mmCIF file of C-alpha atoms in Angstrom:
data_model
loop_
_atom_site.group_PDB
_atom_site.id
_atom_site.type_symbol
_atom_site.label_atom_id
_atom_site.label_comp_id
_atom_site.label_asym_id
_atom_site.label_seq_id
_atom_site.Cartn_x
_atom_site.Cartn_y
_atom_site.Cartn_z
ATOM 1 C CA UNK A 24 0.941 6.411 8.014
ATOM 2 C CA UNK A 25 -0.040 6.425 11.652
ATOM 3 C CA UNK A 26 2.200 6.974 14.629
ATOM 4 C CA UNK A 27 3.437 3.822 16.351
ATOM 5 C CA UNK A 28 3.335 3.786 20.150
ATOM 6 C CA UNK A 29 2.519 1.551 23.100
ATOM 7 C CA UNK A 30 -1.164 1.777 22.296
ATOM 8 C CA UNK A 31 -0.482 -0.727 19.525
ATOM 9 C CA UNK A 32 0.640 -3.211 22.160
ATOM 10 C CA UNK A 33 -2.211 -2.275 24.476
ATOM 11 C CA UNK A 34 -4.606 -2.916 21.617
ATOM 12 C CA UNK A 35 -3.052 -6.242 20.657
ATOM 13 C CA UNK A 36 -6.164 -8.226 21.508
ATOM 14 C CA UNK A 37 -8.343 -6.034 19.329
ATOM 15 C CA UNK A 38 -5.756 -6.262 16.566
ATOM 16 C CA UNK A 39 -5.834 -10.047 16.747
ATOM 17 C CA UNK A 40 -9.622 -10.237 16.741
ATOM 18 C CA UNK A 41 -10.232 -7.801 13.903
ATOM 19 C CA UNK A 42 -7.202 -7.991 11.643
ATOM 20 C CA UNK A 43 -5.392 -11.299 11.694
ATOM 21 C CA UNK A 44 -6.143 -13.601 8.782
ATOM 22 C CA UNK A 45 -9.028 -15.624 10.160
ATOM 23 C CA UNK A 46 -11.845 -17.903 9.069
ATOM 24 C CA UNK A 47 -13.016 -15.104 6.778
ATOM 25 C CA UNK A 48 -9.971 -15.539 4.565
ATOM 26 C CA UNK A 49 -10.963 -19.182 4.047
ATOM 27 C CA UNK A 50 -13.796 -18.057 1.768
ATOM 28 C CA UNK A 51 -11.371 -16.356 -0.582
ATOM 29 C CA UNK A 52 -10.714 -18.183 -3.817
ATOM 30 C CA UNK A 53 -9.634 -17.564 -7.367
ATOM 31 C CA UNK A 54 -12.357 -17.071 -10.010
ATOM 32 C CA UNK A 55 -14.827 -16.297 -7.202
ATOM 33 C CA UNK A 56 -17.271 -14.449 -9.452
ATOM 34 C CA UNK A 57 -17.501 -17.104 -12.178
ATOM 35 C CA UNK A 58 -20.747 -18.434 -10.700
ATOM 36 C CA UNK A 59 -21.955 -15.220 -9.050
ATOM 37 C CA UNK A 60 -21.768 -13.220 -12.300
ATOM 38 C CA UNK A 61 -22.014 -15.935 -14.980
ATOM 39 C CA UNK A 62 -21.016 -14.892 -18.503
ATOM 40 C CA UNK A 63 -19.444 -11.717 -17.095
ATOM 41 C CA UNK A 64 -15.651 -11.425 -16.908
ATOM 42 C CA UNK A 65 -15.426 -9.257 -13.801
ATOM 43 C CA UNK A 66 -11.644 -9.139 -13.795
ATOM 44 C CA UNK A 67 -11.512 -8.035 -17.443
ATOM 45 C CA UNK A 68 -13.948 -5.206 -16.756
ATOM 46 C CA UNK A 69 -11.755 -3.979 -13.921
ATOM 47 C CA UNK A 70 -8.630 -4.383 -16.054
ATOM 48 C CA UNK A 71 -10.151 -2.331 -18.876
ATOM 49 C CA UNK A 72 -11.068 0.456 -16.458
ATOM 50 C CA UNK A 73 -7.633 0.416 -14.828
ATOM 51 C CA UNK A 74 -5.907 0.457 -18.218
ATOM 52 C CA UNK A 75 -7.896 3.507 -19.295
ATOM 53 C CA UNK A 76 -6.985 5.316 -16.070
ATOM 54 C CA UNK A 77 -3.353 4.266 -16.441
ATOM 55 C CA UNK A 78 -3.250 5.728 -19.949
ATOM 56 C CA UNK A 79 -4.575 9.016 -18.548
ATOM 57 C CA UNK A 80 -2.115 9.273 -15.655
ATOM 58 C CA UNK A 81 0.650 7.130 -14.182
ATOM 59 C CA UNK A 82 -0.437 8.280 -10.703
ATOM 60 C CA UNK A 83 -3.075 5.557 -11.046
ATOM 61 C CA UNK A 84 -0.344 3.037 -10.191
ATOM 62 C CA UNK A 85 0.994 4.341 -6.864
ATOM 63 C CA UNK A 86 -2.429 5.774 -5.986
ATOM 64 C CA UNK A 87 -4.183 2.418 -6.242
ATOM 65 C CA UNK A 88 -1.340 0.431 -4.705
ATOM 66 C CA UNK A 89 -1.031 2.732 -1.693
ATOM 67 C CA UNK A 90 -4.817 2.777 -1.194
ATOM 68 C CA UNK A 91 -4.803 -1.037 -1.017
ATOM 69 C CA UNK A 92 -1.990 -1.039 1.564
ATOM 70 C CA UNK A 93 -3.612 1.612 3.740
ATOM 71 C CA UNK A 94 -6.987 -0.115 3.528
ATOM 72 C CA UNK A 95 -5.752 -3.582 4.458
ATOM 73 C CA UNK A 96 -3.620 -2.431 7.387
ATOM 74 C CA UNK A 97 -6.559 -0.712 9.099
ATOM 75 C CA UNK A 98 -9.516 -2.977 9.915
ATOM 76 C CA UNK A 99 -8.503 -5.354 7.124
ATOM 77 C CA UNK A 100 -9.085 -5.382 3.356
ATOM 78 C CA UNK A 101 -12.652 -4.100 3.372
ATOM 79 C CA UNK A 102 -12.625 -0.844 1.360
ATOM 80 C CA UNK A 103 -13.183 1.148 4.555
ATOM 81 C CA UNK A 104 -10.468 3.566 3.410
ATOM 82 C CA UNK A 105 -12.678 4.634 0.491
ATOM 83 C CA UNK A 106 -15.606 5.795 2.645
ATOM 84 C CA UNK A 107 -16.258 9.548 2.609
ATOM 85 C CA UNK A 108 -16.619 11.398 5.901
ATOM 86 C CA UNK A 109 -20.049 12.719 6.909
ATOM 87 C CA UNK A 110 -21.069 15.409 9.406
ATOM 88 C CA UNK A 111 -21.485 12.616 11.963
ATOM 89 C CA UNK A 112 -18.378 10.565 11.187
ATOM 90 C CA UNK A 113 -14.779 11.339 10.300
ATOM 91 C CA UNK A 114 -13.740 8.431 8.098
ATOM 92 C CA UNK A 115 -10.345 6.760 7.669
ATOM 93 C CA UNK A 116 -9.459 8.755 4.548
ATOM 94 C CA UNK A 117 -9.468 11.979 6.594
ATOM 95 C CA UNK A 118 -6.938 10.788 9.166
ATOM 96 C CA UNK A 119 -3.795 12.938 8.648
ATOM 97 C CA UNK A 120 -1.683 10.093 7.281
ATOM 98 C CA UNK A 121 -4.325 9.300 4.651
ATOM 99 C CA UNK A 122 -4.791 12.845 3.363
ATOM 100 C CA UNK A 123 -1.963 12.285 0.873
ATOM 101 C CA UNK A 124 -3.650 9.259 -0.719
ATOM 102 C CA UNK A 125 -3.951 10.167 -4.395
ATOM 103 C CA UNK A 126 -7.475 10.714 -5.691
ATOM 104 C CA UNK A 127 -6.704 8.602 -8.747
ATOM 105 C CA UNK A 128 -6.681 5.463 -6.605
ATOM 106 C CA UNK A 129 -10.200 6.141 -5.312
ATOM 107 C CA UNK A 130 -11.389 7.123 -8.789
ATOM 108 C CA UNK A 131 -10.084 3.881 -10.276
ATOM 109 C CA UNK A 132 -12.162 1.753 -7.896
ATOM 110 C CA UNK A 133 -15.294 3.889 -8.251
ATOM 111 C CA UNK A 134 -15.145 3.798 -12.058
ATOM 112 C CA UNK A 135 -14.552 0.039 -12.114
ATOM 113 C CA UNK A 136 -17.515 -0.452 -9.777
ATOM 114 C CA UNK A 137 -19.716 1.625 -12.109
ATOM 115 C CA UNK A 138 -18.594 -0.419 -15.125
ATOM 116 C CA UNK A 139 -19.465 -3.694 -13.392
ATOM 117 C CA UNK A 140 -22.794 -2.439 -12.058
ATOM 118 C CA UNK A 141 -23.758 -1.275 -15.543
ATOM 119 C CA UNK A 142 -24.291 -4.959 -16.342
ATOM 120 C CA UNK A 143 -27.724 -5.861 -14.844
ATOM 121 C CA UNK A 144 -26.826 -9.494 -14.075
ATOM 122 C CA UNK A 145 -23.830 -8.379 -11.993
ATOM 123 C CA UNK A 146 -25.176 -5.241 -10.329
ATOM 124 C CA UNK A 147 -24.458 -5.043 -6.583
ATOM 125 C CA UNK A 148 -22.738 -8.431 -6.603
ATOM 126 C CA UNK A 149 -19.049 -7.409 -6.588
ATOM 127 C CA UNK A 150 -17.552 -5.789 -3.509
ATOM 128 C CA UNK A 151 -15.494 -2.617 -3.594
ATOM 129 C CA UNK A 152 -12.868 -4.481 -1.551
ATOM 130 C CA UNK A 153 -12.473 -7.086 -4.297
ATOM 131 C CA UNK A 154 -12.393 -4.435 -7.011
ATOM 132 C CA UNK A 155 -9.545 -2.694 -5.177
ATOM 133 C CA UNK A 156 -7.712 -6.023 -4.908
ATOM 134 C CA UNK A 157 -8.045 -6.715 -8.640
ATOM 135 C CA UNK A 158 -7.099 -3.134 -9.554
ATOM 136 C CA UNK A 159 -3.979 -3.355 -7.389
ATOM 137 C CA UNK A 160 -2.822 -6.461 -9.267
ATOM 138 C CA UNK A 161 -3.500 -4.711 -12.565
ATOM 139 C CA UNK A 162 -1.584 -1.494 -11.819
ATOM 140 C CA UNK A 163 1.426 -3.518 -10.669
ATOM 141 C CA UNK A 164 1.383 -5.435 -13.937
ATOM 142 C CA UNK A 165 0.824 -2.338 -16.092
ATOM 143 C CA UNK A 166 3.912 -0.778 -14.470
ATOM 144 C CA UNK A 167 6.045 -3.749 -15.485
ATOM 145 C CA UNK A 168 5.530 -5.932 -12.433
ATOM 146 C CA UNK A 169 4.144 -9.462 -12.241
ATOM 147 C CA UNK A 170 0.608 -10.517 -13.041
ATOM 148 C CA UNK A 171 -0.883 -13.035 -10.665
ATOM 149 C CA UNK A 172 -4.140 -14.773 -9.788
ATOM 150 C CA UNK A 173 -6.070 -12.860 -7.128
ATOM 151 C CA UNK A 174 -8.084 -14.390 -4.320
ATOM 152 C CA UNK A 175 -11.575 -12.882 -4.158
ATOM 153 C CA UNK A 176 -14.691 -13.116 -1.996
ATOM 154 C CA UNK A 177 -14.350 -10.177 0.431
ATOM 155 C CA UNK A 178 -17.296 -8.184 1.688
ATOM 156 C CA UNK A 179 -17.112 -4.438 2.273
ATOM 157 C CA UNK A 180 -16.689 -3.200 5.830
ATOM 158 C CA UNK A 181 -19.436 -1.581 7.876
ATOM 159 C CA UNK A 182 -17.340 1.006 9.702
ATOM 160 C CA UNK A 183 -14.668 3.574 8.884
ATOM 161 C CA UNK A 184 -13.289 5.971 11.479
ATOM 162 C CA UNK A 185 -10.242 8.212 11.460
ATOM 163 C CA UNK A 186 -9.501 7.137 15.031
ATOM 164 C CA UNK A 187 -9.050 3.518 13.923
ATOM 165 C CA UNK A 188 -6.056 4.463 11.767
ATOM 166 C CA UNK A 189 -3.884 5.654 14.639
ATOM 167 C CA UNK A 190 -0.905 3.362 15.218
ATOM 168 C CA UNK A 191 -1.812 1.011 12.356
ATOM 169 C CA UNK A 192 0.384 2.304 9.533
ATOM 170 C CA UNK A 193 4.192 2.154 9.263
ATOM 171 C CA UNK A 194 6.030 5.454 9.528
ATOM 172 C CA UNK A 195 8.884 6.676 7.267
ATOM 173 C CA UNK A 196 11.079 6.839 10.372
ATOM 174 C CA UNK A 197 10.561 3.216 11.441
ATOM 175 C CA UNK A 198 13.431 0.832 12.049
ATOM 176 C CA UNK A 199 13.245 -2.916 11.427
ATOM 177 C CA UNK A 200 12.068 -3.727 14.948
ATOM 178 C CA UNK A 201 9.178 -1.267 14.635
ATOM 179 C CA UNK A 202 8.204 -2.606 11.215
ATOM 180 C CA UNK A 203 8.146 -6.171 12.535
ATOM 181 C CA UNK A 204 6.286 -5.205 15.717
ATOM 182 C CA UNK A 205 3.533 -3.545 13.696
ATOM 183 C CA UNK A 206 3.197 -5.967 10.804
ATOM 184 C CA UNK A 207 4.095 -9.429 12.147
ATOM 185 C CA UNK A 208 0.827 -9.580 14.160
ATOM 186 C CA UNK A 209 -1.049 -9.113 10.884
ATOM 187 C CA UNK A 210 0.424 -12.338 9.556
ATOM 188 C CA UNK A 211 3.237 -10.705 7.567
ATOM 189 C CA UNK A 212 6.773 -12.029 8.001
ATOM 190 C CA UNK A 213 9.950 -9.971 7.853
ATOM 191 C CA UNK A 214 10.506 -11.217 4.305
ATOM 192 C CA UNK A 215 6.960 -10.108 3.428
ATOM 193 C CA UNK A 216 7.743 -6.642 4.794
ATOM 194 C CA UNK A 217 10.936 -6.410 2.737
ATOM 195 C CA UNK A 218 9.067 -7.528 -0.382
ATOM 196 C CA UNK A 219 6.108 -5.182 0.109
ATOM 197 C CA UNK A 220 8.435 -2.249 0.753
ATOM 198 C CA UNK A 221 9.391 -2.444 -2.914
ATOM 199 C CA UNK A 222 6.077 -0.782 -3.687
ATOM 200 C CA UNK A 223 8.283 2.296 -3.210
ATOM 201 C CA UNK A 224 9.765 1.357 -6.588
ATOM 202 C CA UNK A 225 6.953 3.485 -8.039
ATOM 203 C CA UNK A 226 5.280 6.635 -6.842
ATOM 204 C CA UNK A 227 6.331 9.763 -5.067
ATOM 205 C CA UNK A 228 6.692 11.328 -1.642
ATOM 206 C CA UNK A 229 6.213 14.811 -0.285
ATOM 207 C CA UNK A 230 9.383 16.436 0.982
ATOM 208 C CA UNK A 231 8.262 16.664 4.607
ATOM 209 C CA UNK A 232 8.260 12.873 4.914
ATOM 210 C CA UNK A 233 12.058 12.682 4.722
ATOM 211 C CA UNK A 234 13.312 16.250 5.300
ATOM 212 C CA UNK A 235 14.745 15.242 8.675
ATOM 213 C CA UNK A 236 17.219 12.974 6.848
ATOM 214 C CA UNK A 237 18.673 15.820 4.788
ATOM 215 C CA UNK A 238 18.544 18.756 7.225
ATOM 216 C CA UNK A 239 18.146 17.738 10.873
ATOM 217 C CA UNK A 240 19.053 14.096 11.329
ATOM 218 C CA UNK A 241 21.086 14.655 14.514
ATOM 219 C CA UNK A 242 23.150 17.424 16.179
ATOM 220 C CA UNK A 243 26.402 15.887 14.946
ATOM 221 C CA UNK A 244 25.064 14.763 11.530
ATOM 222 C CA UNK A 245 22.512 17.104 9.931
ATOM 223 C CA UNK A 246 22.427 14.672 6.979
ATOM 224 C CA UNK A 247 21.732 11.004 7.660
ATOM 225 C CA UNK A 248 25.128 9.300 7.185
ATOM 226 C CA UNK A 249 23.442 6.263 5.613
ATOM 227 C CA UNK A 250 22.292 8.471 2.711
ATOM 228 C CA UNK A 251 24.383 8.482 -0.448
ATOM 229 C CA UNK A 252 26.077 11.910 -0.397
ATOM 230 C CA UNK A 253 25.274 12.746 -4.010
ATOM 231 C CA UNK A 254 21.679 11.600 -3.545
ATOM 232 C CA UNK A 255 21.411 13.738 -0.393
ATOM 233 C CA UNK A 256 22.533 16.807 -2.345
ATOM 234 C CA UNK A 257 20.031 15.995 -5.085
ATOM 235 C CA UNK A 258 17.263 15.739 -2.502
ATOM 236 C CA UNK A 259 18.258 19.069 -0.975
ATOM 237 C CA UNK A 260 18.062 20.597 -4.436
ATOM 238 C CA UNK A 261 14.584 19.226 -5.052
ATOM 239 C CA UNK A 262 13.394 19.888 -1.499
ATOM 240 C CA UNK A 263 14.968 23.118 -0.221
ATOM 241 C CA UNK A 264 14.178 24.265 3.307
ATOM 242 C CA UNK A 265 10.652 25.655 3.705
ATOM 243 C CA UNK A 266 9.649 24.093 0.383
ATOM 244 C CA UNK A 267 6.006 24.166 -0.708
ATOM 245 C CA UNK A 268 4.478 21.155 1.111
ATOM 246 C CA UNK A 269 2.690 20.163 -2.087
ATOM 247 C CA UNK A 270 6.017 19.455 -3.821
ATOM 248 C CA UNK A 271 6.618 15.734 -4.313
ATOM 249 C CA UNK A 272 9.533 13.775 -5.745
ATOM 250 C CA UNK A 273 9.989 10.298 -7.171
ATOM 251 C CA UNK A 274 10.745 7.624 -4.591
ATOM 252 C CA UNK A 275 12.922 5.713 -7.038
ATOM 253 C CA UNK A 276 15.492 8.063 -8.618
ATOM 254 C CA UNK A 277 16.320 5.617 -11.411
ATOM 255 C CA UNK A 278 13.192 3.823 -12.697
ATOM 256 C CA UNK A 279 10.305 5.712 -11.031
ATOM 257 C CA UNK A 280 7.654 4.404 -13.427
ATOM 258 C CA UNK A 281 8.716 0.762 -13.465
ATOM 259 C CA UNK A 282 7.782 -1.780 -10.828
ATOM 260 C CA UNK A 283 11.060 -3.676 -10.479
ATOM 261 C CA UNK A 284 13.895 -4.663 -8.175
ATOM 262 C CA UNK A 285 15.712 -1.347 -8.710
ATOM 263 C CA UNK A 286 14.390 -0.508 -5.243
ATOM 264 C CA UNK A 287 16.864 -2.974 -3.710
ATOM 265 C CA UNK A 288 19.726 -1.863 -5.946
ATOM 266 C CA UNK A 289 19.078 1.699 -4.743
ATOM 267 C CA UNK A 290 19.238 0.581 -1.110
ATOM 268 C CA UNK A 291 22.681 -0.936 -1.718
ATOM 269 C CA UNK A 292 23.837 2.491 -2.949
ATOM 270 C CA UNK A 293 22.377 4.412 0.000
ATOM 271 C CA UNK A 294 19.461 5.699 -2.075
ATOM 272 C CA UNK A 295 16.542 4.586 0.055
ATOM 273 C CA UNK A 296 14.314 7.651 0.476
ATOM 274 C CA UNK A 297 12.856 6.860 3.897
ATOM 275 C CA UNK A 298 14.638 5.629 7.000
ATOM 276 C CA UNK A 299 12.237 2.657 6.838
ATOM 277 C CA UNK A 300 13.605 1.902 3.354
ATOM 278 C CA UNK A 301 17.337 2.268 3.992
ATOM 279 C CA UNK A 302 17.165 0.342 7.269
ATOM 280 C CA UNK A 303 16.390 -2.782 5.256
ATOM 281 C CA UNK A 304 19.961 -2.673 3.973
ATOM 282 C CA UNK A 305 21.779 -1.199 6.959
ATOM 283 C CA UNK A 306 20.271 -3.735 9.375
ATOM 284 C CA UNK A 307 22.254 -6.997 9.043
ATOM 285 C CA UNK A 308 19.113 -9.053 9.689
ATOM 286 C CA UNK A 309 17.413 -7.893 6.489
ATOM 287 C CA UNK A 310 20.432 -7.073 4.308
ATOM 288 C CA UNK A 311 20.885 -10.598 2.863
ATOM 289 C CA UNK A 312 17.352 -10.535 1.469
ATOM 290 C CA UNK A 313 17.895 -7.096 -0.058
ATOM 291 C CA UNK A 314 21.100 -8.296 -1.699
ATOM 292 C CA UNK A 315 19.422 -11.439 -3.014
ATOM 293 C CA UNK A 316 16.487 -9.591 -4.575
ATOM 294 C CA UNK A 317 18.732 -6.855 -5.975
ATOM 295 C CA UNK A 318 20.441 -9.614 -7.949
ATOM 296 C CA UNK A 319 17.338 -11.617 -8.914
ATOM 297 C CA UNK A 320 14.234 -9.785 -10.141
ATOM 298 C CA UNK A 321 12.321 -13.026 -10.731
ATOM 299 C CA UNK A 322 12.880 -14.149 -7.135
ATOM 300 C CA UNK A 323 11.749 -10.737 -5.898
ATOM 301 C CA UNK A 324 8.579 -10.891 -7.989
ATOM 302 C CA UNK A 325 7.696 -14.334 -6.616
ATOM 303 C CA UNK A 326 8.201 -13.074 -3.075
ATOM 304 C CA UNK A 327 6.138 -9.958 -3.728
ATOM 305 C CA UNK A 328 3.210 -11.949 -5.125
ATOM 306 C CA UNK A 329 3.227 -14.224 -2.068
ATOM 307 C CA UNK A 330 3.434 -11.227 0.280
ATOM 308 C CA UNK A 331 0.679 -9.158 -1.316
ATOM 309 C CA UNK A 332 -1.556 -12.238 -1.398
ATOM 310 C CA UNK A 333 -1.071 -12.611 2.358
ATOM 311 C CA UNK A 334 -1.723 -8.899 2.794
ATOM 312 C CA UNK A 335 -5.022 -9.370 0.969
ATOM 313 C CA UNK A 336 -6.152 -11.964 3.526
ATOM 314 C CA UNK A 337 -6.051 -9.587 6.478
ATOM 315 C CA UNK A 338 -9.337 -8.958 8.253
ATOM 316 C CA UNK A 339 -11.611 -10.353 5.526
ATOM 317 C CA UNK A 340 -15.270 -9.573 6.279
ATOM 318 C CA UNK A 341 -17.905 -12.300 5.958
ATOM 319 C CA UNK A 342 -21.571 -12.790 6.814
ATOM 320 C CA UNK A 343 -23.054 -10.092 9.028
ATOM 321 C CA UNK A 344 -19.659 -8.369 9.353
ATOM 322 C CA UNK A 345 -19.906 -6.914 5.846
ATOM 323 C CA UNK A 346 -21.993 -6.377 2.716
ATOM 324 C CA UNK A 347 -21.747 -5.391 -0.930
ATOM 325 C CA UNK A 348 -21.643 -1.609 -0.969
ATOM 326 C CA UNK A 349 -23.776 0.034 -3.660
ATOM 327 C CA UNK A 350 -21.591 3.153 -3.533
ATOM 328 C CA UNK A 351 -17.955 2.469 -2.635
ATOM 329 C CA UNK A 352 -17.694 5.841 -0.882
ATOM 330 C CA UNK A 353 -20.811 5.476 1.300
ATOM 331 C CA UNK A 354 -22.391 2.857 3.526
ATOM 332 C CA UNK A 355 -25.636 1.278 2.295
#
């Protein structure tokens, strides 16, 4: 999660050129590989791989989901976040905010790619970017969330630099204005942001990402007053001062392994882990949507599917701007 500053505004032109949904997203369509890999059910192969990983570890869910978010928000949905650094290039995954991306997310995509490429008629025909998109849908569904048709047809990106991540990812400390300023230019509305934030219904966070809210919020209020007092004490118990930085806790204290609208119910009780979570309820501009989705899981799921579909259209690579990577972690 990169730091937001005026350089985002200064780079607005570049952001528009490289990230906004553009003509590239027009090539996306459902069942894209039906003619490219005839007699091969690409989505089933990915699903089988994801299911096997899911059965091995639940971290597959937040790991894959977070990898998709971090990939799409930097240079678009092009699997550039999967590229390994080399002696001559520090890749996106080694930017500080990406160091906490779980290895299980990367492993899921790489294993699904290997399973597809094991079929001669489909070898080197399915992009890593599309595999990540399919896998993201599948982990959401395996965790109890909606299943939905995915738009496919992305090429893999040709560049990946740590420097490109700076200022492109939302921070845990963001308020609603900062979230909108960063994400609206990508084609995501405020409602999309509120819906996508519910990805925090699953997964975990390291203590240092929210420790300011429970120990040093302000001189007059060491604990963030918007935090539920009991929840704050629980967090202090799980994350004492000077805790091992490798310690992580569930982001959803109630249903941490279920993708559902409990996220919004938690916000109503002051149990949003990050400032960027709780602000969605404390800010009167976003509160009505939180209240609506807390009361209606089906409405939330519809909104989430629409939002993550729009997220998947950001910065789609076509033609000479991309290719089908043979190894998801290395350029051809």
